[in-house]
PDB file of C-alpha atoms in Angstrom:
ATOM      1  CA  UNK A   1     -34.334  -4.765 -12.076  1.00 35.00           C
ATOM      2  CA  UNK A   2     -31.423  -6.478 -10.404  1.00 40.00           C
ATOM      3  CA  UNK A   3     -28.439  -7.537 -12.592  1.00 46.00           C
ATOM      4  CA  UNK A   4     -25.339  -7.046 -10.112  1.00 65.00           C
ATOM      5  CA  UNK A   5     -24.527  -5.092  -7.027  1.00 90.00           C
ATOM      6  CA  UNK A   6     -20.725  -3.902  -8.103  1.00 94.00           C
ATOM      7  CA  UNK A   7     -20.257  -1.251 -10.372  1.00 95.00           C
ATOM      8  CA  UNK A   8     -17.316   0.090 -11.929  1.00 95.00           C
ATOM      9  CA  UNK A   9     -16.974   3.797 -12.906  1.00 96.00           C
ATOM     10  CA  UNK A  10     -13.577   4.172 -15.418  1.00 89.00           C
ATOM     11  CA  UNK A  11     -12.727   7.101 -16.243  1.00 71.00           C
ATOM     12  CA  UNK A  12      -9.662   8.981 -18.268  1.00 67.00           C
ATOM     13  CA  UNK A  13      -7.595   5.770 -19.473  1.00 61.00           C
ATOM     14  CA  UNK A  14     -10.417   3.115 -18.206  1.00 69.00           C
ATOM     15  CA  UNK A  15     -12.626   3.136 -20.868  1.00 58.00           C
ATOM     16  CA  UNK A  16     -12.380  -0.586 -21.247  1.00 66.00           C
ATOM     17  CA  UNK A  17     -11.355  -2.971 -18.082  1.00 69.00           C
ATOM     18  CA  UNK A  18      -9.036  -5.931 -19.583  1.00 72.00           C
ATOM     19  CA  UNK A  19     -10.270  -9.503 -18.997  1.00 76.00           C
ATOM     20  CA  UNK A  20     -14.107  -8.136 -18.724  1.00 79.00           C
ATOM     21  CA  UNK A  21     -16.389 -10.824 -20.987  1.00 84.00           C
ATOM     22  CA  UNK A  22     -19.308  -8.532 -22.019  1.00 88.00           C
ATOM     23  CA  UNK A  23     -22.415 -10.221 -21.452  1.00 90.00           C
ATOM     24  CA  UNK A  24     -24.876  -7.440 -22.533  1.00 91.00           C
ATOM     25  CA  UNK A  25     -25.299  -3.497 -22.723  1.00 92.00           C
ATOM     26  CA  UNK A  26     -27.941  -1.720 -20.928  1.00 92.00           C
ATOM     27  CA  UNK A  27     -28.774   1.584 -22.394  1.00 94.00           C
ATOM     28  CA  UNK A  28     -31.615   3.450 -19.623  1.00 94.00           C
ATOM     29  CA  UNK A  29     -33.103   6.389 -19.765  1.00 93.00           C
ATOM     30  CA  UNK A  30     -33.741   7.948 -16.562  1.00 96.00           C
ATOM     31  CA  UNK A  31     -36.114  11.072 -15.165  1.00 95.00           C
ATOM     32  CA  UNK A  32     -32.447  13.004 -15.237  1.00 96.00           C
ATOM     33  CA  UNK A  33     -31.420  12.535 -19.054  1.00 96.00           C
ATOM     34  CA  UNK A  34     -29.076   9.862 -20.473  1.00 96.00           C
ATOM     35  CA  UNK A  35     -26.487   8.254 -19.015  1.00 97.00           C
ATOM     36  CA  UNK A  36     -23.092   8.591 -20.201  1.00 96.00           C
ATOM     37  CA  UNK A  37     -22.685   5.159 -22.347  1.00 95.00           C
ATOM     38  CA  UNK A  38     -24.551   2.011 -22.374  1.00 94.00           C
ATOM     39  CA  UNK A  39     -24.314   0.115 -18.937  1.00 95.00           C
ATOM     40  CA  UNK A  40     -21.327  -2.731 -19.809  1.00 92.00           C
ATOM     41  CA  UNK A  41     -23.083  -6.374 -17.750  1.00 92.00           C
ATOM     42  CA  UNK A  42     -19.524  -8.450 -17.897  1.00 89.00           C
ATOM     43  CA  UNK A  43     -18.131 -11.040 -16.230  1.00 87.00           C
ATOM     44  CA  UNK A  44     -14.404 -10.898 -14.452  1.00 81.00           C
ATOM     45  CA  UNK A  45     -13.544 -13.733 -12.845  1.00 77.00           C
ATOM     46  CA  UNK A  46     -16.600 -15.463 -13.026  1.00 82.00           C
ATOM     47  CA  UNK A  47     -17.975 -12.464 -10.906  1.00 87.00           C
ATOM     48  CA  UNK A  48     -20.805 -10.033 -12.755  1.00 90.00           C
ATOM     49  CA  UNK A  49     -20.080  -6.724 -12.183  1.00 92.00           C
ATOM     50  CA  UNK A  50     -21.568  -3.377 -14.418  1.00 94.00           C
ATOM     51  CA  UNK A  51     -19.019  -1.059 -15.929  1.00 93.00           C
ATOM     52  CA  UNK A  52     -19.974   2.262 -17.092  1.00 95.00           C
ATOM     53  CA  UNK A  53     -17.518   5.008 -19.302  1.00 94.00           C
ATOM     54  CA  UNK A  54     -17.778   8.231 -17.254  1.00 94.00           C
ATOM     55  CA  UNK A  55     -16.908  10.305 -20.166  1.00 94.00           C
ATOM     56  CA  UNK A  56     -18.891   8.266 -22.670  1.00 91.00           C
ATOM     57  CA  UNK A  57     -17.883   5.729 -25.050  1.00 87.00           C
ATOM     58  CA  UNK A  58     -15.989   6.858 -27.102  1.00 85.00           C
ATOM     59  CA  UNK A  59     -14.683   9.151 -24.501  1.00 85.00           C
ATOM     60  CA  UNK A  60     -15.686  12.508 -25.972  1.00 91.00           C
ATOM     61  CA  UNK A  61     -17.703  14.294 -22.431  1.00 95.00           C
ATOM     62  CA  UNK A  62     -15.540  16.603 -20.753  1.00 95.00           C
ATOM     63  CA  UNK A  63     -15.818  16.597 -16.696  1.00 96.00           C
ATOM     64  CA  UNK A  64     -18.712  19.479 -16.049  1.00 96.00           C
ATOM     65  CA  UNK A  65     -20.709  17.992 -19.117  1.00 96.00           C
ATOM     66  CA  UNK A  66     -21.234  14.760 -17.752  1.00 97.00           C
ATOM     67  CA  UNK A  67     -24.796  13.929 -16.512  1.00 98.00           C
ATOM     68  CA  UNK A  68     -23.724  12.171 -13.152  1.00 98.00           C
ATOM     69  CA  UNK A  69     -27.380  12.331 -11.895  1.00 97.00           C
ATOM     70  CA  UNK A  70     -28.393   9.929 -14.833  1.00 98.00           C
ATOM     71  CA  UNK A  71     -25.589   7.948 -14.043  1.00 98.00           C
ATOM     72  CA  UNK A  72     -26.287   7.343 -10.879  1.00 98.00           C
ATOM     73  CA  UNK A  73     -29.243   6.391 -11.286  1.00 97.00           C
ATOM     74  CA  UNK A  74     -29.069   3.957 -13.585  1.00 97.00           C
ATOM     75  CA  UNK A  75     -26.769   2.848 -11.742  1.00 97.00           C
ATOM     76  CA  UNK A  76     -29.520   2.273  -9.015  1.00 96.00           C
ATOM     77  CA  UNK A  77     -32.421   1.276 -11.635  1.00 95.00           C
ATOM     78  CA  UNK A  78     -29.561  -2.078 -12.330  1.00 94.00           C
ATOM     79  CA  UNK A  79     -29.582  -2.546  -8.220  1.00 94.00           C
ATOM     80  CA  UNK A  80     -25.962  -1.579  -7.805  1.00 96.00           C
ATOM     81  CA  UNK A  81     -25.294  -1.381  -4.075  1.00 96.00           C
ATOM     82  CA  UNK A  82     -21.174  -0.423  -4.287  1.00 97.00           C
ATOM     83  CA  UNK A  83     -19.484   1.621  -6.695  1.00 98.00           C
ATOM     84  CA  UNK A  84     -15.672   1.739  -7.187  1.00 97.00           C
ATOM     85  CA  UNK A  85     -15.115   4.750  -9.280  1.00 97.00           C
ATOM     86  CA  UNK A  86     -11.281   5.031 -11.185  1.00 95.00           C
ATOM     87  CA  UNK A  87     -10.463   8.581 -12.060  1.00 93.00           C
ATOM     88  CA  UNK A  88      -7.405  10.438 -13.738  1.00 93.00           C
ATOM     89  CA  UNK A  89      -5.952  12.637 -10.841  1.00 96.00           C
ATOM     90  CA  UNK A  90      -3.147  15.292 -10.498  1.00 96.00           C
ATOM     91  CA  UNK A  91      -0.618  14.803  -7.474  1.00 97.00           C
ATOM     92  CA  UNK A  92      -0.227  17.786  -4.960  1.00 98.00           C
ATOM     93  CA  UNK A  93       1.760  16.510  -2.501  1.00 97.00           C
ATOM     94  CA  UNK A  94       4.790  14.992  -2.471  1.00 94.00           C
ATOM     95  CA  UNK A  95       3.534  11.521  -1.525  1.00 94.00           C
ATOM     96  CA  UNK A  96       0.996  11.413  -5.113  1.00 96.00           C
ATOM     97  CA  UNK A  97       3.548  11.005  -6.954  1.00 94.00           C
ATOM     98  CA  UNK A  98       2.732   9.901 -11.033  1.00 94.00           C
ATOM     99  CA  UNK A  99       1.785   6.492 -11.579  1.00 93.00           C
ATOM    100  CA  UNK A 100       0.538   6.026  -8.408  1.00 95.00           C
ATOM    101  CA  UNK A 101      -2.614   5.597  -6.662  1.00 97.00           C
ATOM    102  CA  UNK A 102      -4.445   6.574  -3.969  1.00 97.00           C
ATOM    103  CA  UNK A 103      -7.004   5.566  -1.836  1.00 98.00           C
ATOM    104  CA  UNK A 104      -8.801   9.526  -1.059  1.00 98.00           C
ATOM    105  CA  UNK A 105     -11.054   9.742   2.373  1.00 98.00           C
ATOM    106  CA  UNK A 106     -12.004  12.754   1.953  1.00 98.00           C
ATOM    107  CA  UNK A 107     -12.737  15.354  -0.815  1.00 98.00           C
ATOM    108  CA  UNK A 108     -13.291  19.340  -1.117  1.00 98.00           C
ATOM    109  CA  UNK A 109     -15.250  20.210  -4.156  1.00 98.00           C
ATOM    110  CA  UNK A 110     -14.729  23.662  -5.450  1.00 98.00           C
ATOM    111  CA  UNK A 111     -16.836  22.825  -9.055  1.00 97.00           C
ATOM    112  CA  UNK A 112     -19.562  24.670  -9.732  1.00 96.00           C
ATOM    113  CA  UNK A 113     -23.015  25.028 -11.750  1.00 95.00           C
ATOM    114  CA  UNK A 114     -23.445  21.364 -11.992  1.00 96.00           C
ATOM    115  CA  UNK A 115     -26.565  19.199 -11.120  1.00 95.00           C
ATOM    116  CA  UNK A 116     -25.551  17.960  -8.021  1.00 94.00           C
ATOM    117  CA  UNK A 117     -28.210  16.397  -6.221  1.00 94.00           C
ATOM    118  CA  UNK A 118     -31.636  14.640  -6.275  1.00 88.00           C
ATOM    119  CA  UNK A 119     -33.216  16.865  -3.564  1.00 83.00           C
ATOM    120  CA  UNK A 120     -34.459  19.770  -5.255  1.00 81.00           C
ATOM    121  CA  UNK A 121     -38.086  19.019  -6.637  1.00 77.00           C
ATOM    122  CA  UNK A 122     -40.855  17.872  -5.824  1.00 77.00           C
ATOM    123  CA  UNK A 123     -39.987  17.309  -2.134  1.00 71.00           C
ATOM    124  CA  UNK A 124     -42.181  16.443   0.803  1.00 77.00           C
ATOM    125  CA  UNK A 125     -39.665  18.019   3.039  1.00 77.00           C
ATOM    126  CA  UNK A 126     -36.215  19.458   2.719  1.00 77.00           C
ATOM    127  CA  UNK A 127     -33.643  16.734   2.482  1.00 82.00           C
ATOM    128  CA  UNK A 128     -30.208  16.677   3.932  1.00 88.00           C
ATOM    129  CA  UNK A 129     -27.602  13.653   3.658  1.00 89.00           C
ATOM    130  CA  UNK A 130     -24.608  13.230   6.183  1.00 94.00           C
ATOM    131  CA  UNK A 131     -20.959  13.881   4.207  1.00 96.00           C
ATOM    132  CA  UNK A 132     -19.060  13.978   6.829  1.00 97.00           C
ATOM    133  CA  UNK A 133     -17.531  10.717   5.297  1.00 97.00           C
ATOM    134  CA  UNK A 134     -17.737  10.875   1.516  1.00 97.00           C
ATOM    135  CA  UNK A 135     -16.189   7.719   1.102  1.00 98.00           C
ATOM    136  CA  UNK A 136     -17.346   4.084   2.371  1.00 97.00           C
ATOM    137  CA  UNK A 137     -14.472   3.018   4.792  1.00 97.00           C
ATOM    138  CA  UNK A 138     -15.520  -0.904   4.054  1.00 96.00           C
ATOM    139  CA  UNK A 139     -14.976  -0.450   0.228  1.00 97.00           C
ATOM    140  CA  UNK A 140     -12.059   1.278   0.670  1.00 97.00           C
ATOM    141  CA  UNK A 141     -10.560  -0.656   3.557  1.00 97.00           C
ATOM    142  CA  UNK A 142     -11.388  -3.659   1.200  1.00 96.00           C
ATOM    143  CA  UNK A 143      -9.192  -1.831  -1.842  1.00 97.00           C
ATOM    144  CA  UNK A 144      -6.344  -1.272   0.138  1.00 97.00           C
ATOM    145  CA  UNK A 145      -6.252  -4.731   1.451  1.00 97.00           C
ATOM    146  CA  UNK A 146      -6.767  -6.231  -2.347  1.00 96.00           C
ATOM    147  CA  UNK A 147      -3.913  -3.876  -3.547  1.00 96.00           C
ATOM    148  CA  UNK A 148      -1.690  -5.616  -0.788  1.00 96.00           C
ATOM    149  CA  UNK A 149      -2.901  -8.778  -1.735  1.00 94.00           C
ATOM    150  CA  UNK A 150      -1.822  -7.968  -5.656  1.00 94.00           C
ATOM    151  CA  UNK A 151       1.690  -6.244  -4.158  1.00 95.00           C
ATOM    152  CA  UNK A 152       0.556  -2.910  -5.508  1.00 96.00           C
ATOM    153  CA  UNK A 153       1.900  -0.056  -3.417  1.00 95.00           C
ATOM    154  CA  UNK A 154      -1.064   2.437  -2.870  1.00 96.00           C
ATOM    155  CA  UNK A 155      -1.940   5.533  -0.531  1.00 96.00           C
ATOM    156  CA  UNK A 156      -4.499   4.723   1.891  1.00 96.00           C
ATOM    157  CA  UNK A 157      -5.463   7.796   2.520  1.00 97.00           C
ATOM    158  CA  UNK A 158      -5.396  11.262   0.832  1.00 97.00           C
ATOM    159  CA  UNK A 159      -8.003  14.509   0.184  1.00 98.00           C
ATOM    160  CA  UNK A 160      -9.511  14.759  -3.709  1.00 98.00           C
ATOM    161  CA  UNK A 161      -9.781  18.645  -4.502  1.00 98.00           C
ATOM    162  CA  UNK A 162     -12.454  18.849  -7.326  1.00 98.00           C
ATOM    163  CA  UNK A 163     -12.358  21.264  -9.275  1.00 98.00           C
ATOM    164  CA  UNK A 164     -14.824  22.490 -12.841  1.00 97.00           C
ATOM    165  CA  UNK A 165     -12.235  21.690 -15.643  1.00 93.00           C
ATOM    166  CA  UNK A 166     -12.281  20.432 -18.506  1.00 95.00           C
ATOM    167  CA  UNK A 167      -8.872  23.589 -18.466  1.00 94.00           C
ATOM    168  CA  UNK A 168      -6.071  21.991 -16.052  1.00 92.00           C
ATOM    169  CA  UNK A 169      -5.151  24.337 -12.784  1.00 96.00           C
ATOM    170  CA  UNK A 170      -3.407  27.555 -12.582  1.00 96.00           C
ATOM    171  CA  UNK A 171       0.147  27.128 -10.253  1.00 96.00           C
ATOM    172  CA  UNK A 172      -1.494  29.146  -8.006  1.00 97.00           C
ATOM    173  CA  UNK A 173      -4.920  27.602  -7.617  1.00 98.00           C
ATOM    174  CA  UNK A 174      -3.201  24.349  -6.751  1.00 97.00           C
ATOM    175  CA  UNK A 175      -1.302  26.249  -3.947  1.00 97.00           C
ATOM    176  CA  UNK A 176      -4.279  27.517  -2.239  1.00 98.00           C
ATOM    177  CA  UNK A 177      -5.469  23.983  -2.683  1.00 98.00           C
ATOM    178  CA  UNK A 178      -2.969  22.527  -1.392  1.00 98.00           C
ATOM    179  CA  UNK A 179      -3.273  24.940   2.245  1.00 98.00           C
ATOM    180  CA  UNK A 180      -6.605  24.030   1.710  1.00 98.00           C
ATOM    181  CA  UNK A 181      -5.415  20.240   2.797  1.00 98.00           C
ATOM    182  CA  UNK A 182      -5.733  18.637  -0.871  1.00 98.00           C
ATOM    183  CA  UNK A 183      -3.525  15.628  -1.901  1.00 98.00           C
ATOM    184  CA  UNK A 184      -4.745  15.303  -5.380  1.00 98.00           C
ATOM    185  CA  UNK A 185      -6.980  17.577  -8.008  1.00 98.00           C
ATOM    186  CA  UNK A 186      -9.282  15.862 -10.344  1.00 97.00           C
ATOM    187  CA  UNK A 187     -12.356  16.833 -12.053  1.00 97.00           C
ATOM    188  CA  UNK A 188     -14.994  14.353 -11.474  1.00 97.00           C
ATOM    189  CA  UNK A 189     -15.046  13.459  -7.592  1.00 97.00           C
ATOM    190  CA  UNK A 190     -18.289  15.706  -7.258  1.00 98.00           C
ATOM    191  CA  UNK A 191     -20.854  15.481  -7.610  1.00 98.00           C
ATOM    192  CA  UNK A 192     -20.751  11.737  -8.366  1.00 98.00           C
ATOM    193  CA  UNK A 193     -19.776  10.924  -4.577  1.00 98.00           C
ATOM    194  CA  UNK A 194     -22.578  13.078  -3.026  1.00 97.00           C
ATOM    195  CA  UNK A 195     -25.134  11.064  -5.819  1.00 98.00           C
ATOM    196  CA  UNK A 196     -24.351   7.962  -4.701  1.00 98.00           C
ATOM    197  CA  UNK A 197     -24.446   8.947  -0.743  1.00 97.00           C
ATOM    198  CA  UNK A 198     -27.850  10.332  -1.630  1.00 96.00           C
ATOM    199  CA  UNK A 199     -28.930   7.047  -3.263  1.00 96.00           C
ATOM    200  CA  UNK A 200     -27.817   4.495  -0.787  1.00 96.00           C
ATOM    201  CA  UNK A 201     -25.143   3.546  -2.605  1.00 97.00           C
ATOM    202  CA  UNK A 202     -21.249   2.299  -1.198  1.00 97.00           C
ATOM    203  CA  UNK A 203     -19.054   4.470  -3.190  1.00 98.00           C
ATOM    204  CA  UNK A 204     -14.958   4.784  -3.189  1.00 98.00           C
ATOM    205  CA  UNK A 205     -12.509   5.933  -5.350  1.00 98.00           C
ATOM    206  CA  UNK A 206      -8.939   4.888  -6.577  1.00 97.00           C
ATOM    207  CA  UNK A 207      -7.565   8.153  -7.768  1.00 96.00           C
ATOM    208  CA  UNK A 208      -4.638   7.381 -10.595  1.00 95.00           C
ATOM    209  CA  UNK A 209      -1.797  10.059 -10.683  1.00 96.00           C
ATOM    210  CA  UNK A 210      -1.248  10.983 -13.996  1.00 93.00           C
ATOM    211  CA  UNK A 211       0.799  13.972 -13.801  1.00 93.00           C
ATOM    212  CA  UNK A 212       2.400  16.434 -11.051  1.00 95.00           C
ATOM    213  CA  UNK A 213       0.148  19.140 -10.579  1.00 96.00           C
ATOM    214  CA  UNK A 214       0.342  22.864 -11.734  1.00 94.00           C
ATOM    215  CA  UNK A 215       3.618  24.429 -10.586  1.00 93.00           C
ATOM    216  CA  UNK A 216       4.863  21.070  -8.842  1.00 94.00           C
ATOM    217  CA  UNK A 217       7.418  20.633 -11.701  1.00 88.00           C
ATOM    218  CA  UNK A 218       8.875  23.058 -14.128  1.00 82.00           C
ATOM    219  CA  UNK A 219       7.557  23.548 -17.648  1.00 78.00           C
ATOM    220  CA  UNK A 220       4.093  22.612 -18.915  1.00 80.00           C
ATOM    221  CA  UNK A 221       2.239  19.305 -18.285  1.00 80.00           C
ATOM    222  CA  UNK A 222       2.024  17.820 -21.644  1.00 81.00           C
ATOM    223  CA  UNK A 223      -0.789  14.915 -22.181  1.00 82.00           C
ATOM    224  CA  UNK A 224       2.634  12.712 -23.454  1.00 85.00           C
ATOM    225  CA  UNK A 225       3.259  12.610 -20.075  1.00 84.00           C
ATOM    226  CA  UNK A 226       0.242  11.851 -19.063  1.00 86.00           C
ATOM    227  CA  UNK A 227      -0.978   9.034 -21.326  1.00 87.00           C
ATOM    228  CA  UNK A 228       2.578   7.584 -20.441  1.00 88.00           C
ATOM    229  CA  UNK A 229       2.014   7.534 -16.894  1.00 89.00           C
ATOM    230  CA  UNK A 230      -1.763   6.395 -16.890  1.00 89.00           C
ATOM    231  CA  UNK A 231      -0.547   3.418 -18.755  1.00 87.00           C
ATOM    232  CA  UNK A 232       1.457   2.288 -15.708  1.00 89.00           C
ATOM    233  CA  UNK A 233      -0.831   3.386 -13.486  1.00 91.00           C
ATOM    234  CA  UNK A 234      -4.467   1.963 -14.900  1.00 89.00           C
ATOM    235  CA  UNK A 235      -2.635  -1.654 -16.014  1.00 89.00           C
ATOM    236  CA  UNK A 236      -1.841  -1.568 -11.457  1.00 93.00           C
ATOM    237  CA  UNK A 237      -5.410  -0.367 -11.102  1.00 93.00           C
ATOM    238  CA  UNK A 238      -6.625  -3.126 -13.270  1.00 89.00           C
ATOM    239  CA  UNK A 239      -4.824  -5.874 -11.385  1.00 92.00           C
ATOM    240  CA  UNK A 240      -5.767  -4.351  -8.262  1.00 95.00           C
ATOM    241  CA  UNK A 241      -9.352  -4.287  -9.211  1.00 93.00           C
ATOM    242  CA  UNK A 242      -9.079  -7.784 -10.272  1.00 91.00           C
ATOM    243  CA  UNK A 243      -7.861  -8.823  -6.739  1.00 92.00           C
ATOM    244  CA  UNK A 244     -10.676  -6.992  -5.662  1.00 94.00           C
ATOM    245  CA  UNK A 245     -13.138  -9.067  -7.407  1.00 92.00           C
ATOM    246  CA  UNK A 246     -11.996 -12.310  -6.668  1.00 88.00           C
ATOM    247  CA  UNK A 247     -12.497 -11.644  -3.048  1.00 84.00           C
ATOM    248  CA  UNK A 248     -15.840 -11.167  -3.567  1.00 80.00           C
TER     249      UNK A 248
END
């Protein structure tokens, strides 16, 4: 079943990508449950592309409820072959600062108890993928060059700290994360990178600072804030993803 071989994963404040004419909705059930929301089959630019709601549509799932197996493979079942997935991050360091976004190429997952691979029954043998790069340097080198290309000022680089959620971070859990080597803290890196490494499947991220991480600034981190800075910060990632596109 081959519709498309882009997807696009939107997350916190991407639950709809402006300019995308819907062309039909693909709800699948897989061996792994349901997928979060009906696949979106659009056209953007006069390019198809699939866009699925990571925490459902509406966007009630919170980050260690979401069934990223079924997504993924879905995802697969519709012959995706590269996945750019948008996510709502926190900034650690001072370069990640809010509004801005990031191109991670690496990630450290410290989430736990969810159902994070496909390699656990019925196996012939005892299967192993390569991480060592979680990201696919073509996508992202691609991103990077569209964001130029749109004059959007991104990081090309940067490690994604995962961590359970859906509570934010404690000031001191975003220290050790930050000796750790983390750049940014988010919720739903893992296991949706690993999924699509184990499926075949081109995957890169464009993280979207919404807020300065636990301790980073004084008082509490209010979702004002964040909403305020996400809308800056998804309306770039929508132009850059447009660029994207029409270099396809």
């Amino acid at each position: 079943m081959t519709m498309t071989q882009l997807a696009i994963i939107g997350g916190t404040g991407l639950t709809r990508l402006e300019g995308l004419k819907i062309i039909d909705r693909k709800p699948i059930e897989t061996p792994f449950g349901i997928p979060s929301a009906d696949y979106i089959i659009g056209e953007l630019d006069a390019k198809t592309v699939i866009f699925l709601a990571r925490h459902g549509d509406p966007h009630i799932i919170p980050p260690h409820k979401i069934n990223y197996r079924a997504n993924i493979w879905g995802l697969k079942e519709l012959g995706v072959r590269q996945i750019i997935a948008v996510a709502a991050v926190g900034g650690i360091t001072s370069k990640m600062a809010p509004a801005h976004i990031a191109v991670p190429d690496q990630i450290i997952d410290y989430s736990y108890g969810r159902k994070h691979t496909f390699f656990e029954e019925d196996l012939e043998e005892v299967t192993h993928i390569d991480f060592t790069s979680p990201y696919s340097a073509e996508l992202r080198e691609k991103l990077i060059s569209a964001a130029a290309n749109a004059q959007i000022t991104v990081t090309p680089t940067g490690t994604y700290g995962c961590t359970q959620g859906p509570r934010l971070e404690t000031a001191a859990e975003i220290q050790r994360m930050e000796r750790d080597g983390c750049d940014l803290v988010g919720m739903t890196g893992m296991p949706e990178a690993a999924l699509a490494k184990e499926q075949g499947i081109d995957y890169a991220a464009l993280g979207v600072v919404a807020n300065w991480a636990a301790g980073k600034t004084e008082g509490e981190i209010t979702m004002a804030e964040i909403e305020q800075n996400l809308h800056k910060g998804m309306a770039d990632t929508a132009k850059l993803l447009k660029a994207f596109i029409a270099r396809l």
